[in-house]
Amino acid sequence: ESQEYNIDYRIQLKSKSYIWISDQSNMISRDEKFKVLRVTGVIRNINEKKLNAQKKEELLRDVGERVKELNCLFELNKLTEDTKRVTDEVLQKTVDIIPPAWQYPEFTCSRIIFLGNIYLSKGFEESMWVQKQDIVLEGETIGSIEVFYLNEMPESDIGPFMNEEKNLLEAIIKQLTSFYLRKNAEKNLLKSHETLEEKVKERTEDLREAEKKGRLILESAGEGIIGVDNKGVTTFVNTAALTMLAYNSEEIIGQKI
């Protein structure tokens, strides 16, 4: 009874390069000890097909990695668009969304150091496989983001890490520093506004006190004094003037002279 086999394998050419071969064979006959006596078959060069399949697989994998990175930036944008959020909350949530964006999320953990405060992702452990980017604000290093692989991973662009992951770290830092600067600017603006309001209030009180003192001086003067505005309407009259004219203040104030 014949038996069919379909096998794909690589063979080395004289040039030392390799090509993929598809081998479709039938075992036609065997002897009484089941040793193969006759085989028929066809072999085909499927190198281009295999390479195309590998390229397609690599492309799909790359697309998957880019989607994870975009998801990370989208989540970070939602966190940092509201400057009313507490900085500690934003940084802790940021350190938690980093591992899922890396190539091997199940073996990834991260740490953020920001102005002396430390934020750790779930299950954090240090290891020898680390990707680090400093957080620089206005020329001063104020912290860093570190991403660790807990196990040894295949070599990539920068040790086990990809160039795209380095770019992602830089984008995360840009978002965080922008959030921090906007939050501080709004805080300083609010503080300046409160300071200005306090100064206006103090100045208003000073003017009221000065006006009160001025009225007391005019009121205590022995001569009759009448105050009018630029339209000739009476705005003030002291006791001496009222006595001299034999009027009360309600009859004079608001009248034109």
Coordinates of C-alpha atoms in Angstrom, one line a residue:
E1 CA 0.0 0.0 0.0
S2 CA 1.4 3.4 -1.0
Q3 CA 2.0 6.1 1.5
E4 CA 2.2 9.8 0.7
Y5 CA 4.5 12.3 2.3
N6 CA 4.6 16.1 2.0
I7 CA 7.7 17.7 3.5
D8 CA 9.2 21.2 3.3
Y9 CA 12.9 21.6 4.0
R10 CA 15.9 23.7 3.2
I11 CA 19.0 22.5 1.3
Q12 CA 22.3 24.1 0.9
L13 CA 23.5 25.0 -2.6
K14 CA 27.0 24.9 -3.9
S15 CA 27.2 28.7 -3.3
K16 CA 26.6 28.0 0.4
S17 CA 23.2 29.7 0.3
Y18 CA 20.0 27.9 1.2
I19 CA 16.7 27.4 -0.6
W20 CA 13.4 26.0 0.5
I21 CA 12.2 22.7 -1.2
S22 CA 8.8 21.1 -1.1
D23 CA 9.0 17.3 -1.4
Q24 CA 5.8 15.4 -2.3
S25 CA 6.6 11.6 -2.4
N26 CA 4.8 8.3 -2.5
M27 CA 6.3 5.1 -1.1
I28 CA 5.2 2.5 -3.7
S29 CA 6.4 -0.7 -2.3
R30 CA 8.2 -2.3 0.7
D31 CA 9.7 -5.7 1.2
E32 CA 8.6 -8.2 3.8
K33 CA 10.7 -6.3 6.4
F34 CA 8.9 -3.1 5.5
K35 CA 12.0 -1.6 4.0
V36 CA 11.2 0.9 1.3
L37 CA 11.9 -0.5 -2.2
R38 CA 10.4 2.2 -4.5
V39 CA 9.5 5.8 -4.1
T40 CA 8.1 8.3 -6.6
G41 CA 7.7 12.0 -6.1
V42 CA 8.2 15.6 -7.1
I43 CA 10.3 18.3 -5.6
R44 CA 9.6 22.0 -6.1
N45 CA 11.5 25.1 -5.4
I46 CA 9.3 27.1 -3.0
N47 CA 11.9 29.5 -1.8
E48 CA 10.1 32.6 -3.0
K49 CA 6.8 31.4 -1.5
K50 CA 8.5 30.8 1.8
L51 CA 10.3 34.1 1.8
N52 CA 7.1 35.9 1.0
A53 CA 5.3 34.1 3.8
Q54 CA 8.1 35.1 6.2
K55 CA 7.9 38.7 5.1
K56 CA 4.1 38.7 5.5
E57 CA 4.5 37.3 9.0
E58 CA 7.2 39.9 9.9
L59 CA 4.9 42.6 8.5
L60 CA 2.0 41.5 10.6
R61 CA 4.2 41.3 13.7
D62 CA 5.5 44.8 13.0
V63 CA 1.9 46.1 12.6
G64 CA 1.0 44.5 15.9
E65 CA 3.9 46.2 17.6
R66 CA 3.0 49.6 16.2
V67 CA -0.7 49.1 17.3
K68 CA 0.5 48.4 20.9
E69 CA 2.7 51.6 20.8
L70 CA -0.2 53.7 19.5
N71 CA -2.5 52.3 22.2
C72 CA 0.1 53.3 24.8
L73 CA 0.3 56.9 23.5
F74 CA -3.5 57.2 23.2
E75 CA -3.9 56.1 26.9
L76 CA -1.1 58.5 27.9
N77 CA -2.8 61.4 26.0
K78 CA -6.0 60.8 27.9
L79 CA -4.1 60.9 31.2
T80 CA -2.2 64.1 30.5
E81 CA -4.8 66.2 28.7
D82 CA -6.5 67.1 32.0
T83 CA -4.0 69.2 34.1
K84 CA -6.4 68.9 37.1
R85 CA -5.2 65.3 37.6
V86 CA -2.7 64.8 40.4
T87 CA 0.9 64.3 39.1
D88 CA 1.4 61.2 41.2
E89 CA -1.7 59.6 39.7
V90 CA -0.6 60.3 36.1
L91 CA 2.9 58.9 36.7
Q92 CA 1.7 55.7 38.4
K93 CA -0.8 55.0 35.6
T94 CA 1.9 55.8 33.0
V95 CA 4.3 53.2 34.5
D96 CA 1.5 50.6 34.4
I97 CA 0.7 51.2 30.7
I98 CA 4.3 50.9 29.5
P99 CA 4.8 47.0 29.8
P100 CA 1.9 46.1 27.5
A101 CA 3.4 48.3 24.7
W102 CA 6.7 46.4 24.6
Q103 CA 7.6 43.4 22.5
Y104 CA 7.4 40.8 25.3
P105 CA 4.8 42.3 27.7
E106 CA 4.6 39.2 29.9
F107 CA 8.3 39.6 30.8
T108 CA 8.3 43.4 31.0
C109 CA 8.2 45.8 34.0
S110 CA 9.0 49.5 34.3
R111 CA 10.1 52.2 36.7
I112 CA 9.7 55.9 36.6
I113 CA 11.8 58.3 38.7
F114 CA 10.5 61.8 38.7
L115 CA 11.8 64.6 41.0
G116 CA 12.9 62.1 43.5
N117 CA 9.7 60.1 43.6
I118 CA 9.6 56.5 42.4
Y119 CA 6.8 54.7 40.6
L120 CA 6.8 51.0 39.9
S121 CA 4.8 48.7 37.6
K122 CA 3.1 45.6 39.0
G123 CA 5.5 42.8 39.8
F124 CA 8.5 45.1 39.3
E125 CA 12.0 43.5 39.5
E126 CA 15.3 44.8 38.3
S127 CA 17.3 42.8 35.8
M128 CA 20.4 43.1 33.6
W129 CA 18.2 43.7 30.5
V130 CA 17.2 47.3 30.8
Q131 CA 16.3 50.2 28.5
K132 CA 16.7 53.6 30.1
Q133 CA 15.8 57.2 29.0
D134 CA 16.5 60.3 31.1
I135 CA 13.8 62.8 31.7
V136 CA 15.3 66.2 31.0
L137 CA 13.4 69.5 31.7
E138 CA 14.8 72.8 30.7
G139 CA 18.3 71.4 30.4
E140 CA 18.2 69.6 33.8
T141 CA 17.8 65.9 34.4
I142 CA 14.9 65.4 36.8
G143 CA 14.4 61.6 36.5
S144 CA 14.3 58.7 34.2
I145 CA 12.1 55.9 32.7
E146 CA 13.5 52.4 32.8
V147 CA 12.1 49.3 31.1
F148 CA 13.3 45.8 32.2
Y149 CA 13.0 42.4 30.7
L150 CA 12.8 39.7 33.4
N151 CA 14.2 37.0 31.1
E152 CA 16.8 37.0 28.3
M153 CA 15.2 37.8 25.0
P154 CA 16.5 37.5 21.4
E155 CA 18.9 40.2 20.2
S156 CA 17.2 43.2 18.4
D157 CA 18.3 46.7 17.5
I158 CA 19.5 47.8 21.0
G159 CA 20.2 44.6 22.9
P160 CA 16.8 42.9 23.2
F161 CA 15.0 46.2 22.6
M162 CA 13.8 47.7 19.3
N163 CA 14.6 51.2 18.0
E164 CA 10.8 51.8 17.9
E165 CA 10.7 51.2 21.7
K166 CA 13.4 53.8 22.2
N167 CA 11.3 56.2 20.2
L168 CA 8.3 55.4 22.2
L169 CA 10.1 56.2 25.5
E170 CA 11.1 59.5 24.1
A171 CA 7.5 60.2 23.1
I172 CA 6.3 59.2 26.6
I173 CA 8.8 61.6 28.2
K174 CA 7.7 64.4 25.9
Q175 CA 4.1 63.9 26.9
L176 CA 4.9 63.8 30.6
T177 CA 7.1 66.9 30.6
S178 CA 4.5 68.8 28.6
F179 CA 1.9 67.9 31.2
Y180 CA 4.1 68.9 34.1
L181 CA 4.9 72.3 32.5
R182 CA 1.3 73.0 31.7
K183 CA 0.2 72.1 35.2
N184 CA 2.9 74.3 36.7
A185 CA 2.0 77.2 34.4
E186 CA -1.7 77.0 35.4
K187 CA -0.7 76.8 39.0
N188 CA 1.5 79.8 38.8
L189 CA -1.1 81.8 36.8
L190 CA -3.7 81.0 39.5
K191 CA -1.3 82.0 42.2
S192 CA -0.5 85.3 40.4
H193 CA -4.3 85.9 40.0
E194 CA -4.9 85.3 43.7
T195 CA -1.9 87.6 44.6
L196 CA -3.3 90.4 42.3
E197 CA -6.8 90.0 43.8
E198 CA -5.3 90.4 47.3
K199 CA -3.4 93.5 46.3
V200 CA -6.5 95.0 44.7
K201 CA -8.4 94.3 47.9
E202 CA -5.7 95.8 50.0
R203 CA -5.6 98.9 47.8
T204 CA -9.4 99.3 47.9
E205 CA -9.3 99.2 51.7
D206 CA -6.5 101.8 51.7
L207 CA -8.5 104.1 49.5
R208 CA -11.7 103.7 51.6
E209 CA -9.7 104.4 54.7
A210 CA -8.1 107.5 53.1
E211 CA -11.6 108.7 52.0
K212 CA -12.9 108.2 55.5
K213 CA -10.1 110.2 57.0
G214 CA -10.6 112.9 54.4
R215 CA -14.3 113.2 55.3
L216 CA -13.5 113.4 59.0
I217 CA -11.1 116.3 58.3
L218 CA -13.6 118.2 56.2
E219 CA -16.4 117.5 58.7
S220 CA -14.4 118.9 61.5
A221 CA -13.4 122.0 59.7
G222 CA -14.9 125.3 61.1
E223 CA -15.6 126.8 57.6
G224 CA -18.5 125.6 55.5
I225 CA -17.3 123.2 52.8
I226 CA -19.4 121.9 49.9
G227 CA -18.1 119.3 47.4
V228 CA -19.4 119.1 43.8
D229 CA -18.6 116.8 40.8
N230 CA -17.7 117.9 37.3
K231 CA -21.5 118.4 36.5
G232 CA -22.0 120.8 39.4
V233 CA -23.9 118.2 41.5
T234 CA -23.4 118.4 45.2
T235 CA -21.6 115.3 46.6
F236 CA -20.5 116.5 50.0
V237 CA -21.5 119.1 52.6
N238 CA -20.0 119.5 56.0
T239 CA -21.8 120.4 59.3
A240 CA -20.5 124.0 59.2
A241 CA -22.0 124.6 55.8
L242 CA -25.4 123.0 56.8
T243 CA -25.5 125.3 59.8
M244 CA -24.6 128.4 57.7
L245 CA -27.3 127.6 55.0
A246 CA -29.9 126.3 57.4
Y247 CA -30.4 123.1 55.3
N248 CA -30.1 119.4 56.1
S249 CA -27.8 117.2 54.0
E250 CA -30.7 115.4 52.2
E251 CA -31.9 118.8 50.8
I252 CA -28.4 119.6 49.4
I253 CA -26.7 116.3 48.4
G254 CA -27.5 115.4 44.8
Q255 CA -28.7 118.9 43.9
K256 CA -27.0 121.2 41.4
I257 CA -25.5 124.4 42.6

